[in-house]
Coordinates of C-alpha atoms in Angstrom, one line a residue:
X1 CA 0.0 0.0 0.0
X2 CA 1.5 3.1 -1.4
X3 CA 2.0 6.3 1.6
X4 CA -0.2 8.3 -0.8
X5 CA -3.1 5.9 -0.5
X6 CA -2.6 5.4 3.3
X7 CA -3.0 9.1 4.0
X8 CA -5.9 8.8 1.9
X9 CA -7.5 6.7 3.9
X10 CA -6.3 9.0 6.5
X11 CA -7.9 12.4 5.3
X12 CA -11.1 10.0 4.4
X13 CA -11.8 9.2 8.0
X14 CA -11.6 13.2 9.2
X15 CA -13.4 14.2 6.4
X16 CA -16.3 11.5 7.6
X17 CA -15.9 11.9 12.1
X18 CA -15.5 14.6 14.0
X19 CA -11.9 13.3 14.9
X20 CA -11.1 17.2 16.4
X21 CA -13.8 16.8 18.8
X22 CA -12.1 13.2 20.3
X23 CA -11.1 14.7 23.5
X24 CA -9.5 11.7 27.1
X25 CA -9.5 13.9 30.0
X26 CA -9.8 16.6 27.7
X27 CA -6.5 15.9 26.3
X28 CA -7.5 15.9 22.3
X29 CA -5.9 12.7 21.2
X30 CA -6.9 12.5 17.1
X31 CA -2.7 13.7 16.9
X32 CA -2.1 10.1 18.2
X33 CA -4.4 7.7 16.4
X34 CA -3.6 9.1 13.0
X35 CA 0.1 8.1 13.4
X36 CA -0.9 5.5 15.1
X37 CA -2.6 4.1 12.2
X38 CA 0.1 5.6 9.4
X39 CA 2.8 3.4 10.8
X40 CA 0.6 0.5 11.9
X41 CA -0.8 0.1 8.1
X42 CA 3.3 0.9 6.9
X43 CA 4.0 -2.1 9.3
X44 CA 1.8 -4.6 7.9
X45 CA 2.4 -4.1 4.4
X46 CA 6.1 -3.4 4.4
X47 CA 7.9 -4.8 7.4
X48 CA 8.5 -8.0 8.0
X49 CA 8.1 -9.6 11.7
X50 CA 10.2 -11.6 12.6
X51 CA 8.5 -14.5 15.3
X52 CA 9.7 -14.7 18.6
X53 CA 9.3 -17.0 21.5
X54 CA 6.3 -16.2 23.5
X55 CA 7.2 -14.4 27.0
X56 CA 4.9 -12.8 29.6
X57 CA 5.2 -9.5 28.4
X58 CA 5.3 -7.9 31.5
X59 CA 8.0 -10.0 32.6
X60 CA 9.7 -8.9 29.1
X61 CA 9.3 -5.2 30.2
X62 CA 11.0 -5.2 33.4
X63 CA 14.1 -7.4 32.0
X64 CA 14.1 -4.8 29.5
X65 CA 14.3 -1.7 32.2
X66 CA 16.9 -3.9 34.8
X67 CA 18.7 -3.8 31.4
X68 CA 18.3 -0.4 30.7
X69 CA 19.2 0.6 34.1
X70 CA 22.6 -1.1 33.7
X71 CA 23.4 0.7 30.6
X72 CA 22.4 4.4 32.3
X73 CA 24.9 3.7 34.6
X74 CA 27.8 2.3 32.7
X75 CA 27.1 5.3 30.3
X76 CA 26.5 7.8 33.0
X77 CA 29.8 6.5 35.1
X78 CA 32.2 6.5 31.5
X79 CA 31.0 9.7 30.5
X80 CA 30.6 11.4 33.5
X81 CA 32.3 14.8 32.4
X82 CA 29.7 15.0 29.8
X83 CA 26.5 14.0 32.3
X84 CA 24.9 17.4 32.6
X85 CA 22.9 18.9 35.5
X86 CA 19.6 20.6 35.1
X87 CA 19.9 24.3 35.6
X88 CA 18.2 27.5 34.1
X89 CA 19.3 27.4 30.0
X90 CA 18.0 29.8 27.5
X91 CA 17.1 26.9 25.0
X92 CA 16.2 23.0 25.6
X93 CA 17.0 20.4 23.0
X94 CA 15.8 17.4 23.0
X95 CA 16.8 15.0 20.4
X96 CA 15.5 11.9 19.5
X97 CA 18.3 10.0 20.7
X98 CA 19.7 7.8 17.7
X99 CA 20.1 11.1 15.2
X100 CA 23.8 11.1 16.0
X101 CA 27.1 11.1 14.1
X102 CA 30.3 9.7 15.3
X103 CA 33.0 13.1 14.7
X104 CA 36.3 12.6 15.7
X105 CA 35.4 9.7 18.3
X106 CA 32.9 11.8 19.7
X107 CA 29.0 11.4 19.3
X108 CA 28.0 14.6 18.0
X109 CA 24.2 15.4 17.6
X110 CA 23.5 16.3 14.2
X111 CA 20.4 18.6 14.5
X112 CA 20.6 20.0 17.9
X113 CA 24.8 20.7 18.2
X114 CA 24.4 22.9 15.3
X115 CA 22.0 25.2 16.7
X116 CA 23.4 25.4 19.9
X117 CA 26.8 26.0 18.4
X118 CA 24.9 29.0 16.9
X119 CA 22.9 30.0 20.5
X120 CA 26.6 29.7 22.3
X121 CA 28.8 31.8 19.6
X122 CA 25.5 35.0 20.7
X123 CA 26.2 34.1 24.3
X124 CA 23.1 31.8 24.7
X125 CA 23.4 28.6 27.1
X126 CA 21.7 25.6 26.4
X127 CA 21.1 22.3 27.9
X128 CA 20.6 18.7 25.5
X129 CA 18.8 15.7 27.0
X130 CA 19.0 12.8 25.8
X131 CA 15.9 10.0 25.6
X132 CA 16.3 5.9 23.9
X133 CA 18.2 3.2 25.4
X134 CA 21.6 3.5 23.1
X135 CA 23.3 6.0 25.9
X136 CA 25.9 6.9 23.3
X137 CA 28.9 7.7 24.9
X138 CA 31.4 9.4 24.9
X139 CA 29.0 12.3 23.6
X140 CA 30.1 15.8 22.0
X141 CA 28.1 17.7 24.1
X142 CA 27.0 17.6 27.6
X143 CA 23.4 16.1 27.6
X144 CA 21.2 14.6 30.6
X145 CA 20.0 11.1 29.8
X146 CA 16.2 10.9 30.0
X147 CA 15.0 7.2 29.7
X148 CA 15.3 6.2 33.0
X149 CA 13.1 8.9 34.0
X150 CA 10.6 8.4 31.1
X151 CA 11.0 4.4 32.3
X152 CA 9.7 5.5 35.7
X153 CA 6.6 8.1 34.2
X154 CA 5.2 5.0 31.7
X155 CA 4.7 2.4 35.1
X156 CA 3.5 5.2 37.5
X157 CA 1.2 6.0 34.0
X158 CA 0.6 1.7 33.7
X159 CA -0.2 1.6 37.5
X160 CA -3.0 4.3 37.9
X161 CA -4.5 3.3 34.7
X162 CA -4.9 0.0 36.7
X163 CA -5.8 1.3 40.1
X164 CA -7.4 4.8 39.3
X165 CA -11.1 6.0 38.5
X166 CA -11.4 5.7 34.5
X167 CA -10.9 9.1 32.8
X168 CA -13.6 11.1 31.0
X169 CA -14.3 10.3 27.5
X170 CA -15.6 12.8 24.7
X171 CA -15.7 10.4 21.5
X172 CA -18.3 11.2 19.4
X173 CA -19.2 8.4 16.3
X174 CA -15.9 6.6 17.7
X175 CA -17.6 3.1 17.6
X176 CA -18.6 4.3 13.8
X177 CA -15.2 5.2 13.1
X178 CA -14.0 1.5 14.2
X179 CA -16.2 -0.4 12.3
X180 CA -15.4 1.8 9.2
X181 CA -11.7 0.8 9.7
X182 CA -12.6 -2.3 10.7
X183 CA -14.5 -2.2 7.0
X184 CA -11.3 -1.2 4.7
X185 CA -9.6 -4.8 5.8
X186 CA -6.4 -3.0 6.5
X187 CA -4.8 -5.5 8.7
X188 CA -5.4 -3.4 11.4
X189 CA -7.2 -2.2 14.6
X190 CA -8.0 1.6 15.9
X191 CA -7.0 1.5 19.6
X192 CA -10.0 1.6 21.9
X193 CA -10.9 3.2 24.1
X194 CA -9.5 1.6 27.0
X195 CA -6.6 2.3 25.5
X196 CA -6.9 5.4 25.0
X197 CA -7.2 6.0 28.3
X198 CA -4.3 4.4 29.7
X199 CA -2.5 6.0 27.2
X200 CA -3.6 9.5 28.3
X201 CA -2.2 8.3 31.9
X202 CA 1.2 7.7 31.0
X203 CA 1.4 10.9 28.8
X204 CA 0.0 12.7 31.9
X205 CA 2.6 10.9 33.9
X206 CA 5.6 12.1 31.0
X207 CA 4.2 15.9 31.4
X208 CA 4.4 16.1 35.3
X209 CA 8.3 14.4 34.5
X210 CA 8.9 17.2 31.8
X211 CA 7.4 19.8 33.7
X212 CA 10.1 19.2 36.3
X213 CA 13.1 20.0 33.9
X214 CA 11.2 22.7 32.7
X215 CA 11.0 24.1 35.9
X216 CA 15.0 23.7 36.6
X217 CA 15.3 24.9 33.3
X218 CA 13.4 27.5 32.6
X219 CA 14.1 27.9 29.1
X220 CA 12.7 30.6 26.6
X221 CA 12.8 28.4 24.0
X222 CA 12.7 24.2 23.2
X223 CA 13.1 22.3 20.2
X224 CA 12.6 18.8 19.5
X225 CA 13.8 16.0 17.1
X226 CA 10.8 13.7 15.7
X227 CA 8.3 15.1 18.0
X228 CA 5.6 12.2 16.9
X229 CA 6.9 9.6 18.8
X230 CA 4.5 9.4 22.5
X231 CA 7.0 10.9 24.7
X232 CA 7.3 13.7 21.7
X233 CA 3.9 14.5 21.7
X234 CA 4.2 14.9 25.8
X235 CA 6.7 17.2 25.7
X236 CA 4.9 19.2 23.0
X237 CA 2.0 19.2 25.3
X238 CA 4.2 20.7 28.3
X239 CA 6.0 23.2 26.2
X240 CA 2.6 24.6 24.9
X241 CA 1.6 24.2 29.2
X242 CA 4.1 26.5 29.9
X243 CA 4.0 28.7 27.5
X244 CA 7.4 28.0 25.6
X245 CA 7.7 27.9 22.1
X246 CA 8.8 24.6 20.9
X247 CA 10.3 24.0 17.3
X248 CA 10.2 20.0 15.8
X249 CA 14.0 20.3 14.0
X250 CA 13.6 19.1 10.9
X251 CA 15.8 15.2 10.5
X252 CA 14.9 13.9 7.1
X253 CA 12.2 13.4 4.4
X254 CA 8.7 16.2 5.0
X255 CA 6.2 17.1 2.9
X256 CA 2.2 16.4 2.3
X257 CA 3.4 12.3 2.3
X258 CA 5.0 12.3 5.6
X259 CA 1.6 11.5 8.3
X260 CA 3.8 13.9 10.8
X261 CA 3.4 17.1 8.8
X262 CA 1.1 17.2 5.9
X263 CA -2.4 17.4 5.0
X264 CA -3.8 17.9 8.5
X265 CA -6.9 18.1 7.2
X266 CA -9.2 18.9 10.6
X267 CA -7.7 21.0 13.1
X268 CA -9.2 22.3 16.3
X269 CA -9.5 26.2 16.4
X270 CA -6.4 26.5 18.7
X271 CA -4.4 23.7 16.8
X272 CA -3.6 20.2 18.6
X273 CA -1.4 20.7 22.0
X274 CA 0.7 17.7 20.9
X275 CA 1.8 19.2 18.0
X276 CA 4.9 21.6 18.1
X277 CA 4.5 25.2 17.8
X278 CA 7.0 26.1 15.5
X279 CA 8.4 23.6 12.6
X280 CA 12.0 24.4 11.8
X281 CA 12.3 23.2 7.9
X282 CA 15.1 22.6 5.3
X283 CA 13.7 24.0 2.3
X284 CA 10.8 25.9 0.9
X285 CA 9.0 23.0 0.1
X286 CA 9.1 21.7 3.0
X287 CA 7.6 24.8 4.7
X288 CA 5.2 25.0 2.1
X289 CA 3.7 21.4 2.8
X290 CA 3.0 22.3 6.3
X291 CA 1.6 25.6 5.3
X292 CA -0.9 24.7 3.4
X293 CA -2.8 23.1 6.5
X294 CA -1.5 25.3 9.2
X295 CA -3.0 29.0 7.8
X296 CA -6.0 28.1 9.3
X297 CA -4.8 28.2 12.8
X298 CA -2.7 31.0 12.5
X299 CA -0.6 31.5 15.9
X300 CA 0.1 27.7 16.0
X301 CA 1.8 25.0 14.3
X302 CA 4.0 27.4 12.2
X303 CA 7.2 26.8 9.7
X304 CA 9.9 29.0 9.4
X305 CA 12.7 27.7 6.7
X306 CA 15.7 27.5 8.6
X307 CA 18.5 25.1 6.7
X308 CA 20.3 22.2 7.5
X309 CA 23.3 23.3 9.4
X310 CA 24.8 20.0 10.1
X311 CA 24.7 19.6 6.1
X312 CA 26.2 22.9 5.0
X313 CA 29.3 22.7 6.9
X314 CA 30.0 19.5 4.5
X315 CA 28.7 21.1 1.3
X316 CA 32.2 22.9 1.7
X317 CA 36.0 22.1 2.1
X318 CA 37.2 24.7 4.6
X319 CA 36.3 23.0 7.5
X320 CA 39.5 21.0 9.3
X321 CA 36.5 18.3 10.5
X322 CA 35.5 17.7 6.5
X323 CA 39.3 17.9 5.4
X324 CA 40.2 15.3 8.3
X325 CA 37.5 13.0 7.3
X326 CA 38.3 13.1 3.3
X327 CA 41.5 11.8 4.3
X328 CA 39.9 9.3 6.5
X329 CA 37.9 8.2 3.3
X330 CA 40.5 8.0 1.2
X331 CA 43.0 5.9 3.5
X332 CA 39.7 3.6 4.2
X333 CA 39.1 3.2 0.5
X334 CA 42.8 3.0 -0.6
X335 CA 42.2 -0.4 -2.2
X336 CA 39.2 0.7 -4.1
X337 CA 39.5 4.4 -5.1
X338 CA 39.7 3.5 -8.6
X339 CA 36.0 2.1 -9.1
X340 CA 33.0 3.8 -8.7
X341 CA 31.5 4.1 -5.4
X342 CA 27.6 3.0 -4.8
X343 CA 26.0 4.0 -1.6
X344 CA 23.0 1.8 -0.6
X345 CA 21.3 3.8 2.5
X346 CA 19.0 0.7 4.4
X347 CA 15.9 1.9 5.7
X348 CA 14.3 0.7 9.3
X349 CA 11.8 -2.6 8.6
X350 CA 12.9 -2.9 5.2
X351 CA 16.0 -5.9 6.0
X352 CA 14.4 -9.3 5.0
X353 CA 15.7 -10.6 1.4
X354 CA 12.8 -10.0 0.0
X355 CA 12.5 -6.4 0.5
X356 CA 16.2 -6.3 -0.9
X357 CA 16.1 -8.4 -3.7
X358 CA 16.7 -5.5 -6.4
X359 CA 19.8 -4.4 -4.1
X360 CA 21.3 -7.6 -3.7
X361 CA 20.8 -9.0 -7.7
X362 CA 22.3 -6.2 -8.5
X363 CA 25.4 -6.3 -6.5
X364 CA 25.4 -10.1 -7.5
X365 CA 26.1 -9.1 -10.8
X366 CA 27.9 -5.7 -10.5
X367 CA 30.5 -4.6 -12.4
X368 CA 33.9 -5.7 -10.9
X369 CA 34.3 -1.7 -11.5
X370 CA 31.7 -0.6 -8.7
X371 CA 32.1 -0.6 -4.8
X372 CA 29.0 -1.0 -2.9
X373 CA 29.0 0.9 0.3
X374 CA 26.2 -0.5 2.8
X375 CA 24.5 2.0 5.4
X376 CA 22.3 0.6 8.1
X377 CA 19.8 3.2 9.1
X378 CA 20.9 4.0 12.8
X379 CA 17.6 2.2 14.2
X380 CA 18.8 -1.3 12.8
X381 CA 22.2 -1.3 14.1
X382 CA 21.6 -4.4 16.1
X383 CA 20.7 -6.0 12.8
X384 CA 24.7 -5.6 11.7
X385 CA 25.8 -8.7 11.5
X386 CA 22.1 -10.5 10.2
X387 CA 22.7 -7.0 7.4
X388 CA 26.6 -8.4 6.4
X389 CA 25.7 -11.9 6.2
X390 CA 23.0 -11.4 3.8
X391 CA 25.1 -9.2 1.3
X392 CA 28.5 -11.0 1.6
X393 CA 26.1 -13.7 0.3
X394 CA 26.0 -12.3 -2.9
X395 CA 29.5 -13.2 -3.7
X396 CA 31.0 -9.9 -4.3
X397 CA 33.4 -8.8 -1.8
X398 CA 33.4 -5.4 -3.5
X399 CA 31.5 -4.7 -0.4
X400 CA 31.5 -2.4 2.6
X401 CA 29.5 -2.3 5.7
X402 CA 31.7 -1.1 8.7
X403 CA 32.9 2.5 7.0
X404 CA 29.7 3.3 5.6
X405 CA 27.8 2.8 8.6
X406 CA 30.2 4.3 11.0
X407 CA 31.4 7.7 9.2
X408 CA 28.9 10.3 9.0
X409 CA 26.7 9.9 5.9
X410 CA 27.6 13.5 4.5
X411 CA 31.5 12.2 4.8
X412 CA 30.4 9.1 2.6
X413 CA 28.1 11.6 -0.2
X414 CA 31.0 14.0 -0.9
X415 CA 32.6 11.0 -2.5
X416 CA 30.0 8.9 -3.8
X417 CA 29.4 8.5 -7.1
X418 CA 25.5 7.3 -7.2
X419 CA 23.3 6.6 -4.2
X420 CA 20.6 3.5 -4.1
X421 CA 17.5 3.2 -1.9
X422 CA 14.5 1.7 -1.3
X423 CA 13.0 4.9 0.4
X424 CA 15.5 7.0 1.8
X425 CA 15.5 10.7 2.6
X426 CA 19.0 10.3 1.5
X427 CA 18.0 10.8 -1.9
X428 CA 17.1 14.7 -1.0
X429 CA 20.3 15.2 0.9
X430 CA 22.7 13.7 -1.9
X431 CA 21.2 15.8 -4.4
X432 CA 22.7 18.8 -2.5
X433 CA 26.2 16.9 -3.2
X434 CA 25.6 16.4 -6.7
X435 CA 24.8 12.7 -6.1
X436 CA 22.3 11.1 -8.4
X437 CA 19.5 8.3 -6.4
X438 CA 18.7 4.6 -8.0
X439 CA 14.9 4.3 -5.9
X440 CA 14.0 0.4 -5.8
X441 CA 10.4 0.7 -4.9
X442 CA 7.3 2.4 -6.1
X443 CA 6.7 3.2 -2.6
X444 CA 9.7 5.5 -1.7
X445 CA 9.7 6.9 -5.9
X446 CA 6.2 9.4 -4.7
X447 CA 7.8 10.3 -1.7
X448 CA 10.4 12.0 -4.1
X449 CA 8.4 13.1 -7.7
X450 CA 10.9 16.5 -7.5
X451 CA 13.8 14.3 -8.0
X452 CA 12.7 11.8 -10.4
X453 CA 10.9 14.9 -12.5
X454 CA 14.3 16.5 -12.5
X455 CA 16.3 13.4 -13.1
X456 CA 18.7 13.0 -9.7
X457 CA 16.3 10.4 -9.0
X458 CA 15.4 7.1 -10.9
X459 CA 13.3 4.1 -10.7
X460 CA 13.8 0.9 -10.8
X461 CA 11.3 -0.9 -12.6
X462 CA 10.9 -4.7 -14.4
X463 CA 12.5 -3.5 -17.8
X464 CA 15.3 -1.5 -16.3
X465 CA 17.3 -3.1 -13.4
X466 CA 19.7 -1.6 -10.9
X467 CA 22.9 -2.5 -12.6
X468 CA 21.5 -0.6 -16.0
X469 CA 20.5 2.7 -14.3
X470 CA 23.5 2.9 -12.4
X471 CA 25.7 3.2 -15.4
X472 CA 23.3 4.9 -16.8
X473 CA 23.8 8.0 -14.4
X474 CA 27.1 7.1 -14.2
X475 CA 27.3 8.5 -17.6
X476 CA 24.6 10.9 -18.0
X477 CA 24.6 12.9 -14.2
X478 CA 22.5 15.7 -14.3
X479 CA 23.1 19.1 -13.8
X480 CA 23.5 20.7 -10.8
X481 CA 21.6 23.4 -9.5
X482 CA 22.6 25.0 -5.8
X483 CA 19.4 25.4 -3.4
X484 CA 20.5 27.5 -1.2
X485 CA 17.1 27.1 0.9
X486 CA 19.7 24.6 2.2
X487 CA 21.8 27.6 4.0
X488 CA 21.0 29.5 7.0
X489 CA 18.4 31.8 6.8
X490 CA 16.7 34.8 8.9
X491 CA 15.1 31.6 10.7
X492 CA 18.2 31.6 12.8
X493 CA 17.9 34.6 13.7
X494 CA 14.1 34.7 15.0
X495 CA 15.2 31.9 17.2
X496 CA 17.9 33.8 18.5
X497 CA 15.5 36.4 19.3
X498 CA 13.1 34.0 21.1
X499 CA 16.2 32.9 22.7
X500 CA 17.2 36.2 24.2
X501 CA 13.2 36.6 24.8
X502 CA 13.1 39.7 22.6
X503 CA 10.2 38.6 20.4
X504 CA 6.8 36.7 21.6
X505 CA 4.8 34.1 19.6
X506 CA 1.5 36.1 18.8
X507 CA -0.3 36.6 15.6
X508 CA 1.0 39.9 15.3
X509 CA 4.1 38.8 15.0
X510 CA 4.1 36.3 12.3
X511 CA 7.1 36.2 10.5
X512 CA 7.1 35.4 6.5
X513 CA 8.6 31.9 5.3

């Protein structure tokens, strides 16, 4: 099922229910079930599950947190210079806790570090926490891990779900709204309202956590990487509670496709409190996606084109970090550096041989010419040695997955000669290098109709393999065009101002894209 289709669906069913009237505890959850349902119907027709041995589940969950706990304090005691305290900052960052990059041994967070490179350099202090269970260490910037705490908000949430009075519902047509789901034969189910309900405890129980930072903190301003995710949404909510702007940071593919931020098609008069304030895009079009649904809430859920920062300081050579790191490249590839160089970007889910048949037939039967770098998306690095065994398989050792999964990705594009995917938001970012994109799949090819209309992107398709339209770009690249909607813009400076608590969020102030 293609992403177009599934949002669709998606703008069917608040066209059809009053989905902005769906109110737990008077907590408006519609922000929730949408993605719930986006990435439950992406699940079922595109991942593959792998079986596991039955285990009490809740006997799974607290292995899972004795394990965390362990790791919190390994990372915590190894790293202990950079375990930060909570005290009064002008901005909060919070990433998302795998969108990190490994710079000169250090862990270096690719959309926050940027930005408060920028706050520090205007004499702005800031303070990074840190949620997931990686607790990559030794980090480039003091951060507070989060999870343990978060851990702690989702069984106090569990327990008075259990032991509590039930919360008060407002679901109008609900029942209506499941059968209709229940009628499409999606594979799936629309959470009820049970759990609902024990879902709006444990985001209760995440705010009261956050709103204890935020009181140590008192920040002017907080941004967030992937806000969508539960705990995302919470923060959101206690950012909006206090009255603190919050950005979502822009980390990969946007537009009307992506469930996150486009075609909200039924908004609530004052917007959805789990939604971000502010959306801190790349590019035009990315701002122009979200604008096109948030106009009619006008002091809420607003872009501002901003760059990629992390990506312009690679698009040049002046930098020592990018010098260091081309030398890296070229030591690492000193027995290849005559071929061409392929980079294959893996995406989360998509890792069973079916999914990569296209990739691996093609590097099957590569020319001895090419060299396949192999990135793992940083969510399936557990998966390393399952991801090398099924492409050394193909009997070309013209292979590598170490290097291109280890150096930052933007290292690996400035000397890549033509990028392959399945669905990648790598195929927006190596256009910026002057990389052309092989797309296996019809489902990541409409996520990227730009591209392919200009020609840095290409599909595969049953006449045309990989193989023939890698030489083909090999020999025909297209022209390159700078978008400098890439570069910083005035959007740094607004947040600067909110920063220094010079300008207010208010309609009045709206500032142009």
């Amino acid at each position: 099922m293609l992403t177009s289709e599934i949002m669709d669906f998606i703008n069917e069913a608040e066209e059809l229910f009053p989905v902005d009237k769906w109110e737990v505890d008077s907590l408006k959850i519609w922000p929730f079930i949408r993605i719930h349902l986006n990435f439950s119907i992406y699940a079922h027709h595109h991942v593959k599950v792998a079986t596991r041995p039955g285990r009490n589940k809740y006997f799974a969950a607290a292995i899972d947190i004795l394990r965390d706990l362990h790791q919190f304090a390994y990372a915590t005691y190894k790293d202990k210079k950079k375990c930060a305290r909570l005290k009064q900052a002008d901005a909060l960052f919070y990433s998302d806790g795998v969108s990190f990059a490994s710079v000169d041994g250090s862990w270096y967070e690719k959309f926050c570090d940027p930005l408060i490179s920028v706050l520090s350099d205007e004499g702005l202090s800031s303070l990074l926490i840190t949620p997931s269970t990686s607790y990559l260490i030794p980090r480039k910037t003091s951060s507070k891990f989060v999870q343990p705490g978060l851990n702690l908000a989702k069984i106090k949430g569990f327990l008075r779900s259990k032991f509590k009075s039930s919360l008060h519902c407002e679901l109008p047509q609900f029942q209506n709204f499941i059968n209709y789901v229940d009628g499409k034969n999606l594979g799936i189910s629309v959470p009820s309202a049970e759990k609902l309900i024990q879902l709006v405890f444990s985001i209760k129980q995440y705010i009261l956590y956050y709103n204890k930072i935020l009181d140590k903190v008192r920040p002017k301003i907080a941004a967030i990487v992937s806000y969508y995710s539960i705990e995302g949404m919470a923060f959101c909510l206690a950012c909006r509670g206090n009255n603190i702007p919050c950005f979502d940071l822009q980390h990969g593919l946007q537009g009307p496709l992506h469930v996150a931020y486009g075609r909200w098609n039924k908004l609530p008069q004052n917007g959805y409190g789990m939604l971000p304030s502010l959306f801190w895009c790349w590019r035009d079009a990315d701002a122009a996606a979200i604008e096109q649904w948030s106009y009619t809430v006008e002091s809420h859920h607003r872009p501002i084109v901003g760059g990629n920062p992390w990506l312009n300081l690679w698009l040049e050579s002046t930098s020592e970090m990018v010098r260091r790191y081309d030398d890296v490249i070229h030591k690492a590839g000193a027995m290849y550096w005559d071929k061409k160089k392929i980079l294959v970007t893996l995406q989360f889910g998509i890792d069973d041989k079916e999914k990569l048949k296209p990739i691996l037939e093609a590097i099957a039967t590569a020319d001895p010419s090419y060299f396949w770098w192999i990135r793992l998306h940083p969510c399936m690095l557990d998966k390393r040695k399952l991801i090398h065994d099924i492409f050394i398989n193909c009997g070309n050792l013209n292979i590598d997955i170490t290097v291109a999964t280890d150096l930052p990705l933007f290292a690996l594009l400035r000397h890549t000669d033509v990028h392959v995917t399945h669905s990648s938001s790598t195929v927006i970012e190596a256009e910026s290098f002057g990389v052309p994109s092989v797309i296996t799949s019809d489902y990541g090819a409409e996520f990227f109709k730009e591209q392919v209309a200009s020609g840095w992107a290409v599909l595969v398709s049953d006449k045309v393999s990989v193989n023939q339209l890698v030489y083909h770009l090999l020999q025909h690249k297209p022209k390159q065009s700078m978008d400098d909607t890439y570069f910083i813009s005035p959007a740094t400076e607004y947040m600067l101002e909110l920063a220094s608590n010079k300008l207010n969020i208010t309609p009045a102030n709206k500032q142009s894209n």
